[in-house]
PDB file of C-alpha atoms in Angstrom:
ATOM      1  CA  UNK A  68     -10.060  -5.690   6.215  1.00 53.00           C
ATOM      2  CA  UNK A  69     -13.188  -4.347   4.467  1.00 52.00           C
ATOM      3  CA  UNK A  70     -15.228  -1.060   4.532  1.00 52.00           C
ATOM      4  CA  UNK A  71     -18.061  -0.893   6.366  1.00 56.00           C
ATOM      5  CA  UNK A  72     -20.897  -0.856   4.283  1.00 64.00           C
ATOM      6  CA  UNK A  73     -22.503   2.066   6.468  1.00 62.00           C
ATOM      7  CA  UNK A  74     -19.428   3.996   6.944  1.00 59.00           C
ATOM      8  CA  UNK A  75     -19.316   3.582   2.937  1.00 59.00           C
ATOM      9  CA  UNK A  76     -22.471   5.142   2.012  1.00 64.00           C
ATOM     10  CA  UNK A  77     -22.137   7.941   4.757  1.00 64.00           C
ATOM     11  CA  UNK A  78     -19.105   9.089   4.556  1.00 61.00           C
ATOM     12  CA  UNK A  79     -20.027  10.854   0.804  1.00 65.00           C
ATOM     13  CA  UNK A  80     -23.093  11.943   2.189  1.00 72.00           C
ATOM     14  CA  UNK A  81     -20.995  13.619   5.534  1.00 67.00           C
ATOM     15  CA  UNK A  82     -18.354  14.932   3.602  1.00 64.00           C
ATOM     16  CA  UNK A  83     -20.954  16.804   1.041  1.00 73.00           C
ATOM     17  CA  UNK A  84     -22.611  18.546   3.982  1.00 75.00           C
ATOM     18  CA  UNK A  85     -19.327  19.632   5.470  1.00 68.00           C
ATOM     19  CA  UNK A  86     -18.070  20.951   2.033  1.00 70.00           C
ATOM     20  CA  UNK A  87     -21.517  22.706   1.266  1.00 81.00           C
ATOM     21  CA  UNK A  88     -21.193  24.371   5.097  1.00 76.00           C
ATOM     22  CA  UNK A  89     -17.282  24.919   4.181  1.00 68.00           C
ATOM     23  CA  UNK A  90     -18.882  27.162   0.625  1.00 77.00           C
ATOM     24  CA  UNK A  91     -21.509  28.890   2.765  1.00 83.00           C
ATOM     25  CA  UNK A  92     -18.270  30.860   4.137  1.00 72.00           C
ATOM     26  CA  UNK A  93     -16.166  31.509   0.347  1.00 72.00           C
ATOM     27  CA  UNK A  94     -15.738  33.670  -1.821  1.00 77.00           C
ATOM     28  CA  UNK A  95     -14.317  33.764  -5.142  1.00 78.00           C
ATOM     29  CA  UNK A  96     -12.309  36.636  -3.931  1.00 73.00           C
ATOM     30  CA  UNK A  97     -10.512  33.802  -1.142  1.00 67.00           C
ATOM     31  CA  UNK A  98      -9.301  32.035  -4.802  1.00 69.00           C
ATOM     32  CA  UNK A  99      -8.074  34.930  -5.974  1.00 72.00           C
ATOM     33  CA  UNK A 100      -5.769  35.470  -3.041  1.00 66.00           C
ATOM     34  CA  UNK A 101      -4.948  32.386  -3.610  1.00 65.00           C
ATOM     35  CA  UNK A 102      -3.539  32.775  -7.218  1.00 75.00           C
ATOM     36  CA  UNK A 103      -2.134  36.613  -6.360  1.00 75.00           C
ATOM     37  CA  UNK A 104      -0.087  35.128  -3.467  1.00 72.00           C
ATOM     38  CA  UNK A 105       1.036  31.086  -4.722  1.00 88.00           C
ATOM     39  CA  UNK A 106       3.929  30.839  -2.623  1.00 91.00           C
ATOM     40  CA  UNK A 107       1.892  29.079   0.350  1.00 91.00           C
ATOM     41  CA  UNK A 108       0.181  26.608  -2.583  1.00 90.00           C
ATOM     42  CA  UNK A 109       4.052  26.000  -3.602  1.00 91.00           C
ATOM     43  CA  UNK A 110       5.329  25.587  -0.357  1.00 94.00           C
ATOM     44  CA  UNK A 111       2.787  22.978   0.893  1.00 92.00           C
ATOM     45  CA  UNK A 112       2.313  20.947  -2.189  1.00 90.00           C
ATOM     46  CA  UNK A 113       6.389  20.722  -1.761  1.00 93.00           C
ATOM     47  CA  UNK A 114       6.110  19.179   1.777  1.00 93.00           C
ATOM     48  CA  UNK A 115       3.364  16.882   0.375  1.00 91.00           C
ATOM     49  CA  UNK A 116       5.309  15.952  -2.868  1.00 91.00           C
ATOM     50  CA  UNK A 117       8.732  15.918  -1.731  1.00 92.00           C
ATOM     51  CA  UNK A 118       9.247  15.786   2.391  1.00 93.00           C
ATOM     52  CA  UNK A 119       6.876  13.637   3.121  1.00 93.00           C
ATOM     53  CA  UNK A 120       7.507  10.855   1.491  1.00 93.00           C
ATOM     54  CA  UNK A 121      10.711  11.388   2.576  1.00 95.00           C
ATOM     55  CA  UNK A 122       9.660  11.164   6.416  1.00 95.00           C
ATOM     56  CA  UNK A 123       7.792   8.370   5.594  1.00 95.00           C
ATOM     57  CA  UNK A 124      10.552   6.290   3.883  1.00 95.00           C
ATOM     58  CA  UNK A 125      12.936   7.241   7.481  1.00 96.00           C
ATOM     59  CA  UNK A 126       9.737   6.079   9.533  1.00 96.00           C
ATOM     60  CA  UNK A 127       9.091   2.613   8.019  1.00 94.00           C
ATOM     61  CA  UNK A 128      12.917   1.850   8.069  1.00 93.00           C
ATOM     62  CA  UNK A 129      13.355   3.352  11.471  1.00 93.00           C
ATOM     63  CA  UNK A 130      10.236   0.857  12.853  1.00 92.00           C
ATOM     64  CA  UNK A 131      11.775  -1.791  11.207  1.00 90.00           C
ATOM     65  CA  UNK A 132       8.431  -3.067   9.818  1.00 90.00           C
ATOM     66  CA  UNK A 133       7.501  -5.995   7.183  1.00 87.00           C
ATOM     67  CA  UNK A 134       7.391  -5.114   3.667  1.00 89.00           C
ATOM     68  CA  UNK A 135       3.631  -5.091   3.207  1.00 87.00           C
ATOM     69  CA  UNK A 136       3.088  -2.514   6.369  1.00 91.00           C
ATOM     70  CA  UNK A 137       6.097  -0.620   4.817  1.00 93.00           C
ATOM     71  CA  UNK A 138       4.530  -0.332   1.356  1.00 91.00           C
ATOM     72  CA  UNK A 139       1.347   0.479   2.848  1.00 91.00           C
ATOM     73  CA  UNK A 140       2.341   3.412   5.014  1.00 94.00           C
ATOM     74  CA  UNK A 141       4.061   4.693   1.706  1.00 94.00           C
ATOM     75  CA  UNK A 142       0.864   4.355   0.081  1.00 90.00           C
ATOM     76  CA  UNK A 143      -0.227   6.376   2.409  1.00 90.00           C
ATOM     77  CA  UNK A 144       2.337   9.173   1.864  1.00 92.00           C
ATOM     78  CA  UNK A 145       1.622   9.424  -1.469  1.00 88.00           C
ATOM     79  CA  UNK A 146      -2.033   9.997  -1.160  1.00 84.00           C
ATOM     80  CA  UNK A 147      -3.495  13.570  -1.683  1.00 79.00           C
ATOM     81  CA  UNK A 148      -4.475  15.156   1.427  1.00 78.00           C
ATOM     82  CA  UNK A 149      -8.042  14.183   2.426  1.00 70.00           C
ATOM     83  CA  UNK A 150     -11.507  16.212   2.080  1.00 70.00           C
ATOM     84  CA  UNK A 151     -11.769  15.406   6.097  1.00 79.00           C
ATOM     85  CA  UNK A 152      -8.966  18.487   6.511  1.00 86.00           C
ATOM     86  CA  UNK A 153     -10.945  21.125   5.134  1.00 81.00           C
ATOM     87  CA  UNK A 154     -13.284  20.752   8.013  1.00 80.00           C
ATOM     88  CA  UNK A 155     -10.721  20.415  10.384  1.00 88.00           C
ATOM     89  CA  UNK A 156      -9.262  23.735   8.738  1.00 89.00           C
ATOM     90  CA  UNK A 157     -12.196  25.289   8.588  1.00 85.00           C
ATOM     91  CA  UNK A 158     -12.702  24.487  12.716  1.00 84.00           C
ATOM     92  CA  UNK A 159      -9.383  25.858  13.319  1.00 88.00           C
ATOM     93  CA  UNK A 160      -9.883  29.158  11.759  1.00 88.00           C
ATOM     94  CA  UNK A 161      -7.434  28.264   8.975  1.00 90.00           C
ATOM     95  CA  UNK A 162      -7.450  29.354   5.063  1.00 88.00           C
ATOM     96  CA  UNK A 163     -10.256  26.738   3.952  1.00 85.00           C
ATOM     97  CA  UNK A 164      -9.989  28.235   0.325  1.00 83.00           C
ATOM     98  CA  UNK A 165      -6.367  27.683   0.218  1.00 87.00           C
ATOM     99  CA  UNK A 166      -7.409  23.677   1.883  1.00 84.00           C
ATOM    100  CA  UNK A 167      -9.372  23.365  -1.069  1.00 81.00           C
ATOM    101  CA  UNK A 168      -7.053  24.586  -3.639  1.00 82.00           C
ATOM    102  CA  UNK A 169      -4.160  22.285  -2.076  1.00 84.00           C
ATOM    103  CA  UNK A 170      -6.930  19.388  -2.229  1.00 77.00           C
ATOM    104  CA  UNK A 171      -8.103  19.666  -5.922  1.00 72.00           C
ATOM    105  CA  UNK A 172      -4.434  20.336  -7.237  1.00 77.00           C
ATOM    106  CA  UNK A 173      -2.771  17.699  -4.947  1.00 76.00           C
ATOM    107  CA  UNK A 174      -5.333  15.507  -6.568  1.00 69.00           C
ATOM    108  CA  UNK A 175      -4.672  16.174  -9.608  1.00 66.00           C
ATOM    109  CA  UNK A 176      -1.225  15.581  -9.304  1.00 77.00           C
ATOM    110  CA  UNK A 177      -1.479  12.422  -7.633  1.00 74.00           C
ATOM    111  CA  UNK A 178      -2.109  11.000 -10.985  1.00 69.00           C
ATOM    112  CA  UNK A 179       1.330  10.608 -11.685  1.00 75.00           C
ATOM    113  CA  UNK A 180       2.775  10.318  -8.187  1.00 82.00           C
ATOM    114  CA  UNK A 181       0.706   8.102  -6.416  1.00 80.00           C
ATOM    115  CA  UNK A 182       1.554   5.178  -8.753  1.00 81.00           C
ATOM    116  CA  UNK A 183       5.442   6.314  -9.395  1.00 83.00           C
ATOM    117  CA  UNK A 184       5.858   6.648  -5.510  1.00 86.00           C
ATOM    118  CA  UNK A 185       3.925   2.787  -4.787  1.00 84.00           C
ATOM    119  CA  UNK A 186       5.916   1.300  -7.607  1.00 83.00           C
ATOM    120  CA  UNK A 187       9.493   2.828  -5.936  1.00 86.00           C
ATOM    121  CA  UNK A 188       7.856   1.372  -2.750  1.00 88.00           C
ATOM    122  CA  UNK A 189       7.518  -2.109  -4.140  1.00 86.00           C
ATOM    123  CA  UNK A 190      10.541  -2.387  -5.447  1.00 84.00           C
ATOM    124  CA  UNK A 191      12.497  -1.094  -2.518  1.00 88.00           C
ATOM    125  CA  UNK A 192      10.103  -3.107   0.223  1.00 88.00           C
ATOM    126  CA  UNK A 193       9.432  -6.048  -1.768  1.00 82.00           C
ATOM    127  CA  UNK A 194      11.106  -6.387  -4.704  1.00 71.00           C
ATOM    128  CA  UNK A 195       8.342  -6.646  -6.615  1.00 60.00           C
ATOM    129  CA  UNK A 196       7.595  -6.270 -10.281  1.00 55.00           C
ATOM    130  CA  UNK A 197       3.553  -5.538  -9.621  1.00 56.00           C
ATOM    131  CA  UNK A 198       2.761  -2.043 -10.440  1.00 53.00           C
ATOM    132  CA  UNK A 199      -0.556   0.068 -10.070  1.00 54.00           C
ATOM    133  CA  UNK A 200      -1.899   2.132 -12.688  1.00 52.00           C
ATOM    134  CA  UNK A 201      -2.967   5.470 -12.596  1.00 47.00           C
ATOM    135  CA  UNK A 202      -6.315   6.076 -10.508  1.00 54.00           C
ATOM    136  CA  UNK A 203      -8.413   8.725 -12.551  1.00 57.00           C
ATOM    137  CA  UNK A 204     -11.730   7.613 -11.101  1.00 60.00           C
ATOM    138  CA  UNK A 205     -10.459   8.024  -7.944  1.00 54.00           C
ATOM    139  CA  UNK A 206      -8.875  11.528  -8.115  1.00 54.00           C
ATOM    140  CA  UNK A 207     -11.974  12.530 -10.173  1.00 62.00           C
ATOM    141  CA  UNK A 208     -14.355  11.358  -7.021  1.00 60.00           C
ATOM    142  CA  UNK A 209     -11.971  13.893  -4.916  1.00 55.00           C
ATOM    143  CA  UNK A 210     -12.638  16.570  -7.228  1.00 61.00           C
ATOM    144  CA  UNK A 211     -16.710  15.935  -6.897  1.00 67.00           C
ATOM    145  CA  UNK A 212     -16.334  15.839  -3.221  1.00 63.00           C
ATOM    146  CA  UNK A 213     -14.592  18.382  -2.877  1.00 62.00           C
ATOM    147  CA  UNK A 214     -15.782  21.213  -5.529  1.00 72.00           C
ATOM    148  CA  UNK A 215     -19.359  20.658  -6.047  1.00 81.00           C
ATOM    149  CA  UNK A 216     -20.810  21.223  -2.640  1.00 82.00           C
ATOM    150  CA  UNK A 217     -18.284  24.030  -2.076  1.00 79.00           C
ATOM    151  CA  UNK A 218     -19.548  25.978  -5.305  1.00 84.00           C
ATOM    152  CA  UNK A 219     -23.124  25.430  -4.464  1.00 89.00           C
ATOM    153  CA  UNK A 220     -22.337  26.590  -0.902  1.00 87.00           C
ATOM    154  CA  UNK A 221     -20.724  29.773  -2.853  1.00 86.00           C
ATOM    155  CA  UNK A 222     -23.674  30.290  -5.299  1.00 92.00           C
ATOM    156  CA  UNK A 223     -25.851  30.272  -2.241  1.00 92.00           C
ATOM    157  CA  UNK A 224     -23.715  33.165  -0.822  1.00 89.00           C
ATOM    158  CA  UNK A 225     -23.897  34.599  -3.680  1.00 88.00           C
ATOM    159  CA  UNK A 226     -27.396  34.956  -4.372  1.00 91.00           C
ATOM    160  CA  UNK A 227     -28.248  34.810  -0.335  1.00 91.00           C
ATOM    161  CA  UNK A 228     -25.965  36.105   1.622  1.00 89.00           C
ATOM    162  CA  UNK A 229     -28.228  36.843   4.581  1.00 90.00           C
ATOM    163  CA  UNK A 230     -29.467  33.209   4.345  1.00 90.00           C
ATOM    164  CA  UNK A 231     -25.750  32.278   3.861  1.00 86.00           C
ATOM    165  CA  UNK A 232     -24.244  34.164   6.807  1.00 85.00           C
ATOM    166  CA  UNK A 233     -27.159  33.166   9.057  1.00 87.00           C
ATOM    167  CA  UNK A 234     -26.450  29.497   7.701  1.00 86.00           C
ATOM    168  CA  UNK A 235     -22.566  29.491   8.951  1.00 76.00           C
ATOM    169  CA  UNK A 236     -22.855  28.600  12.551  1.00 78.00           C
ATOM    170  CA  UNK A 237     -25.228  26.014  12.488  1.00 85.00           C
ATOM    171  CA  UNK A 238     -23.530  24.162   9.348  1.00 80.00           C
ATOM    172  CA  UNK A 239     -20.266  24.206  11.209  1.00 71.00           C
ATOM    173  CA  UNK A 240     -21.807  22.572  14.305  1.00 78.00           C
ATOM    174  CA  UNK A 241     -23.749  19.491  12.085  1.00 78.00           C
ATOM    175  CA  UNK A 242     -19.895  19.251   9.944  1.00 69.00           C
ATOM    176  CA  UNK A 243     -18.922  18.793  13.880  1.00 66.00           C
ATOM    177  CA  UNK A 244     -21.899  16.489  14.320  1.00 75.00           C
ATOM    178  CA  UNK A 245     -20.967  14.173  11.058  1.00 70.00           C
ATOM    179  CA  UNK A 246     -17.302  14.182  11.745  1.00 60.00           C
ATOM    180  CA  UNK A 247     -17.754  12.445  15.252  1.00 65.00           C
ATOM    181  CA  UNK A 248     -20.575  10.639  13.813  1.00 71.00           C
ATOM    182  CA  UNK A 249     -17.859   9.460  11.384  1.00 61.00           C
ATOM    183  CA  UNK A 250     -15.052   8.753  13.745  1.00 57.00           C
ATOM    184  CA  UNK A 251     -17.909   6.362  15.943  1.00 67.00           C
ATOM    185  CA  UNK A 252     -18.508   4.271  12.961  1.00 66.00           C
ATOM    186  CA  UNK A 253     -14.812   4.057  11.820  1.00 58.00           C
ATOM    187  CA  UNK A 254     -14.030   2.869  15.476  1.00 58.00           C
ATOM    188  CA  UNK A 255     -16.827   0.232  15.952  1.00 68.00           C
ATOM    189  CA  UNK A 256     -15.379  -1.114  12.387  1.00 63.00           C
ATOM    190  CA  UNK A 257     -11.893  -1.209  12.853  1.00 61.00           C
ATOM    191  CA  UNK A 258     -11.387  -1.389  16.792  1.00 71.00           C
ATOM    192  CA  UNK A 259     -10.181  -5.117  16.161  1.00 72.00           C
ATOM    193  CA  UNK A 260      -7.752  -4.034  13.667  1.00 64.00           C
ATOM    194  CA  UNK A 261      -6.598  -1.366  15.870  1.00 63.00           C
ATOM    195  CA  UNK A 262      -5.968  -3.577  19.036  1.00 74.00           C
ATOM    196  CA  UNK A 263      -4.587  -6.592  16.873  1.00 75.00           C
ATOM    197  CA  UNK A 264      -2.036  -4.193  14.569  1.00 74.00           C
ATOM    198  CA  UNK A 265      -1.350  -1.138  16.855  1.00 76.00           C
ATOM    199  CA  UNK A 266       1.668  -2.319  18.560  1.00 81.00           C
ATOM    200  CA  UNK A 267       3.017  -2.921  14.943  1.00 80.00           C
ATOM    201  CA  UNK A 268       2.545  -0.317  13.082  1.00 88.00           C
ATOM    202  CA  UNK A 269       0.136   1.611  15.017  1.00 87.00           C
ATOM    203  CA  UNK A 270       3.024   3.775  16.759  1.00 92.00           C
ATOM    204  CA  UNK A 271       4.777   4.383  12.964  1.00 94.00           C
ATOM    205  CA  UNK A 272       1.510   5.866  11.969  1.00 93.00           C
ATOM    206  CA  UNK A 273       1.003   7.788  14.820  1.00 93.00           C
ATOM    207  CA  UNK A 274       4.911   9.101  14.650  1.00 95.00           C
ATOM    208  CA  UNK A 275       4.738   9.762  10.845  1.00 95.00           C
ATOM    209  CA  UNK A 276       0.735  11.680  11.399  1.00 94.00           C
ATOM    210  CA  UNK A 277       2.397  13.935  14.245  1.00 95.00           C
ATOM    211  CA  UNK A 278       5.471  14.684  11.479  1.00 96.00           C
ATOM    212  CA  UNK A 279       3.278  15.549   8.874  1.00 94.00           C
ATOM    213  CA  UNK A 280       1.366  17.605  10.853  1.00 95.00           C
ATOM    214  CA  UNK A 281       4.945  19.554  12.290  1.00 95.00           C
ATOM    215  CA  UNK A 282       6.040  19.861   8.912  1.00 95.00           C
ATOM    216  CA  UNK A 283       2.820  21.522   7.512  1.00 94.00           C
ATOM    217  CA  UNK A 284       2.733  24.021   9.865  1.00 95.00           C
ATOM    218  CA  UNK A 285       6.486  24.844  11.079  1.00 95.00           C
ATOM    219  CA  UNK A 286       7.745  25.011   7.683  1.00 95.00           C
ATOM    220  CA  UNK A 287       5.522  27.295   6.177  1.00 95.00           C
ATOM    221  CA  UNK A 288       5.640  29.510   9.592  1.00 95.00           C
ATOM    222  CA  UNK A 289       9.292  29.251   9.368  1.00 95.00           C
ATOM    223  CA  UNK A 290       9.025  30.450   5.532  1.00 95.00           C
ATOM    224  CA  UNK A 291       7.004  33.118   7.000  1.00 92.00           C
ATOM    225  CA  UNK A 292       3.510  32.058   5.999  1.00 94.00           C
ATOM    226  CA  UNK A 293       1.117  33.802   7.891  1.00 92.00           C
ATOM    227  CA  UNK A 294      -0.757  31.569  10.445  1.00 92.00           C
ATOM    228  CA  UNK A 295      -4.120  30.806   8.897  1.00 92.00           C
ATOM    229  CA  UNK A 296      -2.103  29.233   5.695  1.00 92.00           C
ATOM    230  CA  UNK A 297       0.438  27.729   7.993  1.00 94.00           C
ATOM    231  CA  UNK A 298      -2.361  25.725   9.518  1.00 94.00           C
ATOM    232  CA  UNK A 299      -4.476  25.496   6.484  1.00 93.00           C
ATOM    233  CA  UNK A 300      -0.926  23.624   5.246  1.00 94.00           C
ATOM    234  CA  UNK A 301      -0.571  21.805   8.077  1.00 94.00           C
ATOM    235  CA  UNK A 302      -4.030  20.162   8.088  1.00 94.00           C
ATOM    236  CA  UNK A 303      -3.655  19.421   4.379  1.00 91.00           C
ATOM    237  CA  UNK A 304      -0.509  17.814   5.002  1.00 92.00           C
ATOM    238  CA  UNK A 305      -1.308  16.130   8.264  1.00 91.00           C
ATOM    239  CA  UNK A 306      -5.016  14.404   7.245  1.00 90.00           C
ATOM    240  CA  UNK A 307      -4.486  11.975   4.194  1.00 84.00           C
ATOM    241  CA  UNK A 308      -6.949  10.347   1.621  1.00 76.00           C
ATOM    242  CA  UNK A 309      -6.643   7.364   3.690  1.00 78.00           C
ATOM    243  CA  UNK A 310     -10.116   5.869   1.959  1.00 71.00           C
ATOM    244  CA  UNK A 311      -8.236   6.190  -1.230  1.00 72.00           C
ATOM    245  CA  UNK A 312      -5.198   4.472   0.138  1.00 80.00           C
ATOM    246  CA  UNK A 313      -7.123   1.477   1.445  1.00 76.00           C
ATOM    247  CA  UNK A 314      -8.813   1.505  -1.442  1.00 70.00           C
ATOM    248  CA  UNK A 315      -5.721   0.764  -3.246  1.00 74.00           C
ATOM    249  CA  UNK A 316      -4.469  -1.500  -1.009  1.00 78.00           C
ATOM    250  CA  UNK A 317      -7.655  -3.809  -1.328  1.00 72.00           C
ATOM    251  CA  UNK A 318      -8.383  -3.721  -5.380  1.00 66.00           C
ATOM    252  CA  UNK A 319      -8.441  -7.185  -6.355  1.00 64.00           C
ATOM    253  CA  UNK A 320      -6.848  -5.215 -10.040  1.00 62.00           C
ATOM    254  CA  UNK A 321      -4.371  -3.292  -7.928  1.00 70.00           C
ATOM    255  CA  UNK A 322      -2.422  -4.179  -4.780  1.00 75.00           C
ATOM    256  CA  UNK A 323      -4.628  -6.819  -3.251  1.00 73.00           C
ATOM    257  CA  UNK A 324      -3.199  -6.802  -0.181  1.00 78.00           C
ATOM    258  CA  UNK A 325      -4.885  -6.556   3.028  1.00 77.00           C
ATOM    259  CA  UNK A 326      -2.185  -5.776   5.152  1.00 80.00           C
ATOM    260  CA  UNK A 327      -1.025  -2.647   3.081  1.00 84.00           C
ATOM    261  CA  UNK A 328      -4.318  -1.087   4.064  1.00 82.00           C
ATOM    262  CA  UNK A 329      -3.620  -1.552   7.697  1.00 84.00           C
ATOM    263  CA  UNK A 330      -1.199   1.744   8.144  1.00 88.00           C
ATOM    264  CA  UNK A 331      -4.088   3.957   6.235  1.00 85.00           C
ATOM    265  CA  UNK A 332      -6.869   2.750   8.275  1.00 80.00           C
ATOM    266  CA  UNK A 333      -4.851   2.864  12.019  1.00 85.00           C
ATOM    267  CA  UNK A 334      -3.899   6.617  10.497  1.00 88.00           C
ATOM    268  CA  UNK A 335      -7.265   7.921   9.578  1.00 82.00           C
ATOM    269  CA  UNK A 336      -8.139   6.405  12.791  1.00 82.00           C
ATOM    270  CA  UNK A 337      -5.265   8.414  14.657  1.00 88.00           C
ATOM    271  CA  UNK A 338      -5.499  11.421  12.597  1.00 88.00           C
ATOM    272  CA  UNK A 339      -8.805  12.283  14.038  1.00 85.00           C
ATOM    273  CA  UNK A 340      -7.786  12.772  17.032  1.00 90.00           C
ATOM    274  CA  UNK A 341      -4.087  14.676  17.014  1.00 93.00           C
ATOM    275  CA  UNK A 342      -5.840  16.886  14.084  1.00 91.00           C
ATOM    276  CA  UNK A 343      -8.281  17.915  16.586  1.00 90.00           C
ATOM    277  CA  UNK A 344      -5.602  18.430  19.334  1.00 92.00           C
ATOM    278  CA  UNK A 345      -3.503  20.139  16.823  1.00 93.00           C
ATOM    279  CA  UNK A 346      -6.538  22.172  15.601  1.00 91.00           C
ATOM    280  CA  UNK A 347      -7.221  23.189  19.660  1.00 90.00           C
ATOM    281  CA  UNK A 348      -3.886  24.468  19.448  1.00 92.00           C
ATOM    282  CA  UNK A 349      -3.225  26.630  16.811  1.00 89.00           C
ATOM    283  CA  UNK A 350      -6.685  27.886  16.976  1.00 82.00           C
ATOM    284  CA  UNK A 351      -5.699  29.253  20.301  1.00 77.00           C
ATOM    285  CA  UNK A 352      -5.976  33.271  20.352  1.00 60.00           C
ATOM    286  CA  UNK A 353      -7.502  33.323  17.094  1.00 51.00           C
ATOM    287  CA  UNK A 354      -9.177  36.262  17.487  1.00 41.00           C
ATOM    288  CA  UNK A 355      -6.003  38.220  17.314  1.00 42.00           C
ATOM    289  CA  UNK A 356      -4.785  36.094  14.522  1.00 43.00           C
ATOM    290  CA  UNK A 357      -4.577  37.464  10.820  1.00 45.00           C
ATOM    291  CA  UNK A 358      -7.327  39.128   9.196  1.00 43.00           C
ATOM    292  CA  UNK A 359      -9.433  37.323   6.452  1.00 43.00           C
ATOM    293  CA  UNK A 360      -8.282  39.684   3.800  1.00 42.00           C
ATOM    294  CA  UNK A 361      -4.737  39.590   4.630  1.00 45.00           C
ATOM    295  CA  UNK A 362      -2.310  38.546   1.899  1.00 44.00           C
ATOM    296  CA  UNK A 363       0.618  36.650   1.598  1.00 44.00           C
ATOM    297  CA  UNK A 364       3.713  36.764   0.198  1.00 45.00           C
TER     298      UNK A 364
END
């Protein structure tokens, strides 16, 4: 399995626009919520960090599959959550700032667990001895994705906000454009790999995406987050870096193994679609649903 060359080149270009539409509706003041009220950043980089992997572990035992498609689903659980869910947030009227936040510090912190999490996963799986490094250029391509567009989005608020606030709708609807754009091309690449591999692992990935979607949202709701960070969480949770987790999987330095990138590609071909269920879902009666400058506990 390789990237499409296409899908390569426009997927940074997609994801800019959507984060540069995503800044268009921030303010600093959504950050500072943010650090006044942490208990929704602690409670969702906990499911990310510490239940999820967990999930995972029970899924690829529970499925019974090979050691490579075990490791590589793993891989996948220890991957930050993807840029993809701030859009998806953003659709379903959750707390994009808080997305972001979980996005750039999950990121961050993958440093040290992506690698610890992989090795556990090789030596449990496949009693191996290989071991991958720590991915800074990686995390640091996140961060530029991520931050970059959104703070030139917010300086253009800033300095136009009539231009800005005029801007929102239309931006939302091309992010809506690029985003099916992007799930066309991923299809047309992959739909071989999905009909040869998805009665192997393509049901554990779809299992372990609803989970992690379920988990971001219900536990925060149950910890009494209020619902735009509960499905902020959720999408954070629920839509993984699966580019960087293929990526792994197919570095002749690292993990050189194509079958570990088959869970991560089936999943970011999966997640597309329950995210946008999901997102139909929670989004329903939104109008009635927290105000903007609510805080949390």
């Amino acid at each position: 399995m390789t990237a499409s060359p296409l899908l390569t080149a426009f997927l940074p270009l997609a994801l800019g626009i959507i984060m540069l539409g995503l800044g268009l509706s921030l303010t600093l003041a959504d950050f500072a919520r943010v650090v006044k009220y942490p208990k929704p950043v602690v409670i969702g980089l906990a499911c990310q960090i510490l239940l999820l992997p967990l999930v995972c572990f029970l899924i690829a035992n529970g499925f019974g599959l090979e050691s490579a498609l075990a490791v590589g689903l793993m891989l996948l659980a220890a991957s930050p959550g993807g840029t993809t869910a701030n859009l998806f947030s953003h659709l379903a009227h959750g707390d994009v700032a808080l997305n972001i936040t979980l996005t750039a510090v999950n990121s961050l912190i993958a440093i040290l667990t992506m690698p610890l999490l992989v090795n556990l996963s090789l030596s449990w799986f496949m009693a191996s001895d290989q071991a991958i490094p720590l991915q800074f250029a990686k995390v640091l391509q996140v961060f530029a994705i991520v931050l970059l567009p959104v703070a030139l989005g917010m300086l253009i608020r800033r300095y136009a906000p009539v231009f800005a606030a005029r801007m929102q709708k239309p931006m939302k609807l091309v992010a809506a454009l690029f985003l099916a754009f992007t799930i066309v091309l991923a299809l047309a690449k992959d739909w071989q790999t999905v009909v040869e591999y998805a009665p192997v692992v393509g049901l554990a990935a779809l299992v372990f995406n609803l989970l992690s979607l379920a988990v971001g949202y219900w536990v925060p709701r149950l910890l009494n987050i209020p619902k735009r960070q509960a499905i902020a969480i959720g999408m954070e949770i629920g839509i993984h870096n699966g580019t960087l987790a293929i990526a792994l999987a197919l570095s002749p330095s690292l993990l050189n193994n194509p079958t570990m990138a088959v869970p991560a590609a089936l999943y970011s071909l999966i997640m597309f679609f329950t995210a946008a269920g999901f997102g139909w879902w929670v989004s329903r009666g939104h109008v009635a649903a927290q105000p903007e400058g609510e805080a949390v506990n």
